[in-house]
Coordinates of C-alpha atoms and ligand atoms in Angstrom, one line a residue:
M1 CA 95.4 140.9 14.8
P2 CA 95.5 139.1 18.2
A3 CA 92.2 137.3 17.7
Q4 CA 93.2 135.6 14.5
G5 CA 94.1 132.0 14.7
K6 CA 92.6 131.5 18.2
H7 CA 89.9 129.5 16.8
R8 CA 89.5 128.5 13.2
R9 CA 85.8 128.7 13.0
P10 CA 85.2 131.8 11.0
K11 CA 82.0 132.6 12.9
S12 CA 83.7 134.1 15.8
S13 CA 87.3 134.5 14.9
S14 CA 87.7 136.0 11.4
P15 CA 87.8 139.7 11.5
L16 CA 86.9 139.7 7.8
T17 CA 83.7 137.8 8.6
R18 CA 83.0 140.2 11.4
G19 CA 83.5 143.0 9.0
F20 CA 81.0 141.3 6.7
V21 CA 78.4 140.8 9.3
A22 CA 78.7 144.4 10.4
A23 CA 78.4 145.5 6.9
G24 CA 75.6 143.1 6.2
T25 CA 73.5 144.4 9.0
G26 CA 74.3 147.9 7.8
G27 CA 72.8 147.3 4.3
A28 CA 72.7 145.0 1.3
A29 CA 74.6 147.4 -0.9
L30 CA 77.7 147.2 1.3
A31 CA 77.5 143.5 1.9
L32 CA 78.0 142.4 -1.7
P33 CA 81.5 143.6 -2.3
L34 CA 82.6 142.2 1.0
I35 CA 81.4 138.7 0.3
G36 CA 83.9 138.5 -2.4
A37 CA 86.6 139.4 0.1
T38 CA 85.6 137.1 3.0
G39 CA 85.2 133.9 1.0
A40 CA 83.0 130.9 1.6
N41 CA 82.8 131.4 5.3
A42 CA 80.1 133.9 5.0
A43 CA 77.9 131.5 3.2
D44 CA 78.7 128.8 5.7
Q45 CA 77.3 130.8 8.5
G46 CA 73.9 130.7 7.0
A47 CA 73.4 134.2 8.5
A48 CA 74.0 136.2 5.4
P49 CA 71.5 139.0 5.4
V50 CA 71.1 139.0 1.7
A51 CA 70.7 136.3 -0.9
L52 CA 73.9 135.8 -2.8
P53 CA 73.7 136.5 -6.5
Q54 CA 75.1 133.7 -8.6
A55 CA 78.1 135.7 -9.7
A56 CA 79.0 136.5 -6.1
A57 CA 78.7 132.9 -5.1
E58 CA 81.0 131.8 -7.9
A59 CA 83.4 134.5 -7.0
Q60 CA 83.9 132.8 -3.6
L61 CA 85.7 129.9 -4.9
P62 CA 89.0 131.5 -5.9
Q63 CA 88.7 133.7 -2.9
Q64 CA 88.4 130.7 -0.6
R65 CA 91.6 129.3 -2.0
A66 CA 93.3 132.6 -1.8
A67 CA 92.3 132.7 1.9
E68 CA 93.9 129.4 2.8
P69 CA 97.5 130.6 3.1
R70 CA 96.2 133.1 5.6
Q71 CA 94.7 130.3 7.6
A72 CA 97.9 128.4 7.7
A73 CA 99.8 131.5 8.8
P74 CA 102.3 131.0 11.7
A75 CA 100.0 132.7 14.1
A76 CA 97.5 129.9 13.6
A77 CA 100.1 127.1 14.0
P78 CA 99.7 126.1 17.6
K79 CA 96.1 124.9 17.0
T80 CA 96.1 124.2 13.4
G81 CA 99.4 122.5 12.9
T82 CA 99.7 119.2 11.2
R83 CA 98.7 116.4 13.6
T84 CA 98.0 112.8 13.4
Y85 CA 94.6 111.4 14.1
S86 CA 93.9 107.8 14.8
V87 CA 90.5 106.6 13.3
V88 CA 88.2 105.2 15.9
S89 CA 85.2 103.0 15.4
G90 CA 82.2 104.9 14.0
D91 CA 84.3 107.6 12.4
S92 CA 83.8 108.9 8.9
L93 CA 85.9 111.5 7.1
S94 CA 83.1 114.1 7.5
K95 CA 82.7 113.4 11.2
I96 CA 86.4 113.7 11.7
A97 CA 86.5 116.9 9.7
A98 CA 83.7 118.4 11.8
D99 CA 85.0 117.1 15.2
Q100 CA 88.5 118.1 14.5
D101 CA 87.6 121.5 13.0
V102 CA 89.3 120.7 9.7
R103 CA 88.8 123.6 7.4
G104 CA 87.8 122.3 4.0
G105 CA 85.7 119.5 5.4
W106 CA 86.1 115.8 4.6
Q107 CA 87.3 116.6 1.1
K108 CA 90.4 118.3 2.6
V109 CA 91.0 115.3 5.0
Y110 CA 90.6 112.9 2.1
G111 CA 92.8 115.0 -0.2
D112 CA 95.5 115.1 2.5
N113 CA 95.2 111.4 3.2
R114 CA 94.4 110.1 -0.2
E115 CA 97.2 107.5 -0.1
V116 CA 96.3 106.3 3.3
V117 CA 92.5 106.1 2.7
G118 CA 92.7 104.7 -0.8
E119 CA 90.1 104.8 -3.6
N120 CA 87.0 104.9 -1.4
P121 CA 86.7 107.9 0.9
S122 CA 83.9 106.1 2.9
L123 CA 86.2 103.2 3.7
I124 CA 88.3 104.1 6.7
F125 CA 89.2 101.7 9.5
P126 CA 89.7 102.1 13.2
G127 CA 93.4 102.5 13.9
M128 CA 94.0 104.2 10.5
K129 CA 96.4 107.2 11.0
L130 CA 95.2 110.3 9.3
T131 CA 97.1 113.5 9.0
L132 CA 95.0 116.5 9.8
G133 CA 95.8 120.1 9.0
G134 CA 98.2 119.2 6.2
K135 CA 99.3 116.7 3.7
A136 CA 100.2 113.3 4.9
P137 CA 103.9 112.5 4.4
A138 CA 104.7 111.6 0.8
A139 CA 104.5 107.9 0.0
A140 CA 108.2 107.9 -0.8
E141 CA 109.1 109.0 2.7
R142 CA 106.9 106.4 4.2
K143 CA 108.3 103.7 2.0
A144 CA 111.7 104.2 3.5
T145 CA 110.4 102.8 6.8
A146 CA 107.5 100.6 6.0
P147 CA 105.5 99.4 3.0
A148 CA 102.8 101.8 1.8
P149 CA 99.4 101.1 3.4
Q150 CA 98.0 100.3 -0.1
Q151 CA 100.7 97.7 -0.6
Q152 CA 100.2 96.3 2.9
R153 CA 96.5 96.1 2.2
T154 CA 97.1 94.3 -1.1
E155 CA 99.5 91.8 0.7
R156 CA 96.9 91.3 3.4
V157 CA 94.2 90.7 0.8
E158 CA 96.5 88.2 -1.0
R159 CA 97.3 86.4 2.3
T160 CA 93.6 86.3 3.2
D161 CA 92.8 85.0 -0.3
K162 CA 95.4 82.3 0.1
R163 CA 94.1 81.3 3.5
A164 CA 90.5 81.3 2.2
E165 CA 91.6 79.2 -0.7
Q166 CA 93.3 76.7 1.6
R167 CA 90.3 76.6 3.8
T168 CA 88.1 76.0 0.8
E169 CA 90.3 73.3 -0.5
S170 CA 90.4 71.5 2.8
R171 CA 86.7 71.9 3.2
V172 CA 86.2 70.5 -0.3
E173 CA 88.5 67.6 0.6
Q174 CA 86.7 67.0 3.8
R175 CA 83.4 67.1 2.0
S176 CA 84.4 64.7 -0.7
Q177 CA 85.9 62.4 1.9
K178 CA 82.7 62.5 3.8
R179 CA 80.7 61.8 0.7
T180 CA 83.0 58.8 -0.1
E181 CA 82.5 57.5 3.5
K182 CA 78.8 58.1 3.2
R183 CA 78.7 56.1 -0.1
A184 CA 80.7 53.3 1.4
E185 CA 78.3 53.3 4.4
Q186 CA 75.3 53.3 2.1
R187 CA 76.8 50.3 0.2
T188 CA 77.4 48.4 3.4
E189 CA 73.9 49.2 4.5
Q190 CA 72.6 48.1 1.2
R191 CA 74.5 44.8 1.4
T192 CA 73.3 44.3 4.9
E193 CA 69.8 45.2 3.9
S194 CA 70.1 42.8 0.9
K195 CA 71.1 40.0 3.3
R196 CA 68.3 40.9 5.7
Q197 CA 65.8 40.9 2.8
T198 CA 67.1 37.5 1.6
Q199 CA 66.6 36.2 5.2
R200 CA 63.2 37.7 5.4
S201 CA 61.8 37.0 2.0
G202 CA 64.1 34.1 1.0
F203 CA 64.9 35.8 -2.3
S204 CA 68.3 36.7 -3.7
A205 CA 70.0 37.4 -7.0
P206 CA 71.2 34.2 -8.8
V207 CA 74.7 35.7 -9.2
P208 CA 76.2 38.7 -7.5
S209 CA 77.0 40.6 -10.7
G210 CA 75.5 43.2 -13.0
V211 CA 73.3 42.9 -16.1
S212 CA 74.9 42.7 -19.6
T213 CA 71.7 42.3 -21.7
P214 CA 68.4 43.4 -20.3
Y215 CA 65.0 41.7 -20.5
R216 CA 63.1 42.3 -23.7
A217 CA 66.1 43.6 -25.6
S218 CA 65.2 43.2 -29.3
G219 CA 67.4 41.4 -31.8
G220 CA 67.5 38.7 -34.4
S221 CA 69.4 36.2 -32.2
W222 CA 66.3 35.3 -30.2
S223 CA 63.6 33.1 -31.8
S224 CA 60.8 35.2 -30.2
G225 CA 62.3 38.4 -31.6
Y226 CA 63.2 39.6 -28.1
H227 CA 65.3 38.5 -25.1
T228 CA 63.0 36.4 -22.9
G229 CA 65.3 36.7 -19.9
V230 CA 68.1 38.8 -18.5
D231 CA 71.8 38.1 -18.9
F232 CA 74.0 38.5 -15.9
R233 CA 77.7 38.9 -16.3
A234 CA 79.3 35.8 -15.0
S235 CA 82.6 34.2 -15.9
S236 CA 82.6 30.4 -16.4
G237 CA 82.4 28.6 -13.0
T238 CA 80.6 31.3 -11.0
P239 CA 78.3 29.6 -8.4
V240 CA 74.7 30.0 -9.4
K241 CA 72.0 30.1 -6.7
A242 CA 68.3 29.4 -6.6
V243 CA 66.6 32.9 -6.3
A244 CA 64.1 31.5 -3.8
A245 CA 63.0 28.2 -2.2
G246 CA 61.2 25.8 -4.5
T247 CA 61.3 22.4 -6.3
V248 CA 63.5 21.6 -9.3
V249 CA 61.3 20.7 -12.2
S250 CA 64.1 20.1 -14.7
A251 CA 67.9 19.9 -14.6
G252 CA 69.6 18.8 -17.8
W253 CA 70.2 19.7 -21.4
G254 CA 67.9 22.4 -22.8
G255 CA 69.0 22.6 -26.4
A256 CA 69.8 26.3 -27.2
Y257 CA 69.8 27.0 -23.5
G258 CA 72.6 24.4 -22.9
N259 CA 72.6 23.0 -19.4
E260 CA 69.6 24.5 -17.6
V261 CA 67.8 24.3 -14.3
V262 CA 64.1 25.2 -13.9
I263 CA 62.7 25.6 -10.4
R264 CA 59.0 26.0 -9.4
H265 CA 58.6 28.5 -6.5
N266 CA 56.0 28.6 -3.8
D267 CA 54.2 31.5 -5.4
G268 CA 53.7 29.5 -8.6
R269 CA 56.4 31.3 -10.6
Y270 CA 59.3 29.5 -12.3
S271 CA 62.9 30.5 -12.5
Q272 CA 65.2 29.3 -15.3
Y273 CA 69.1 29.2 -15.2
A274 CA 70.7 28.6 -18.6
H275 CA 74.1 27.9 -20.3
L276 CA 75.4 26.3 -17.1
S277 CA 78.8 24.6 -17.3
A278 CA 77.8 22.2 -14.5
L279 CA 74.6 21.2 -12.8
G280 CA 74.4 20.7 -9.0
V281 CA 70.8 19.6 -8.6
R282 CA 68.4 16.9 -9.9
S283 CA 64.8 17.1 -11.1
G284 CA 62.4 16.8 -8.1
Q285 CA 64.8 18.1 -5.6
S286 CA 63.7 20.7 -3.1
V287 CA 66.0 23.8 -2.8
S288 CA 66.1 26.7 -0.4
G289 CA 66.5 30.3 -1.4
G290 CA 70.2 31.0 -2.1
Q291 CA 71.2 27.4 -2.4
Q292 CA 73.8 26.7 -5.1
I293 CA 72.3 24.8 -8.1
G294 CA 75.3 24.8 -10.5
Y295 CA 78.0 26.8 -12.1
S296 CA 77.7 29.4 -14.9
G297 CA 79.1 28.7 -18.3
S298 CA 78.5 29.1 -22.1
T299 CA 76.8 25.9 -23.1
G300 CA 74.2 25.8 -25.8
N301 CA 73.6 28.7 -28.1
S302 CA 75.7 31.2 -26.3
S303 CA 78.2 33.8 -27.5
G304 CA 80.3 33.6 -24.2
P305 CA 80.1 32.8 -20.5
H306 CA 77.1 34.5 -18.8
L307 CA 74.0 33.5 -16.9
H308 CA 70.8 33.6 -18.8
F309 CA 68.0 33.9 -16.3
E310 CA 64.3 33.9 -16.7
I311 CA 61.1 34.1 -14.6
R312 CA 58.1 32.5 -16.1
T313 CA 54.5 31.9 -15.2
G314 CA 54.8 28.4 -16.5
P315 CA 57.6 25.8 -16.8
G316 CA 58.1 26.2 -20.6
Y317 CA 59.5 28.8 -22.9
G318 CA 57.3 31.8 -23.9
S319 CA 55.7 32.5 -20.5
D320 CA 58.4 34.9 -19.4
I321 CA 57.8 38.0 -17.2
D322 CA 60.2 40.7 -16.2
P323 CA 62.9 38.9 -14.1
L324 CA 64.4 41.9 -12.4
G325 CA 61.0 43.4 -11.6
Y326 CA 60.1 40.1 -10.0
L327 CA 63.2 39.9 -7.9
R328 CA 62.8 43.6 -6.9
N329 CA 59.2 43.0 -6.0
N330 CA 60.5 40.3 -3.7
G331 CA 62.9 42.6 -2.0
V332 CA 66.1 41.9 -3.9
P333 CA 68.0 45.2 -4.4
L334 CA 69.2 45.3 -8.0
Ligands
ZN1 ZN1 70.1 35.6 -22.4

């Protein structure tokens, strides 16, 4: 059989196929028994002169397998011998199988290179070494020289994961650092803005601290039934400043309010500062916005050092309005 093995495509090389074609053209009755003998190649040609009955088609499968040893016969070795193929960009197992004339198609290539390719036959990478025409060397043999590709992949993935993790961590750190910087910047801006506002509007907070009891908080400790001012946290001796320019209308003992200062401002509103430990101004005195008028304390009916602060529409008790709202409306950031 000199022709056999020259080319593995059955179309031109297999004498059995030629026999089939010859018989096929001769007549359907002769073709059927021969299909069983020639195997799947006949069907692959698409030139079968007769439709294959189901039984005959099924009969091809074992025949095809039986035919394989013949294909791997020594005569076919020069062209069909086991060889290594390096995957290039754009390759797929089926493309390789077709281009490299691999009998059995991509399934054969995949089967022979199962350990190299891995779980997914559609995932092959340029540079991947595939064994064509025979089984890839057993994993055990390869392990002797280098880690199995699967293992390498896993290690690579782990390394990549770690790097990604580190990158993420450093990014998160950078971001939080940036946020902190931004917040600090905003605070500085706010303070600067607050100073600018004070300069522009002449208004400022009486003490630089937060609120402990808000305006209109309800409770039995206040004669009106609610808190007529706002309490700022202030330890005894904290400088207290006039929230805006105006004239001192009273500075002295105010009963439950202890030592207190009341100032009439240019817009007709009054501000009251109570429970002071010391007074720094006298009645009738003109003050500028931000000028110190005394020190905070806990005089009068007070549970502890703080600054009780009110804004009123008149000089006396009971004409209170929202003090923080007033300051905010006058550009004080609170
Ligand atoms: Zn109060």
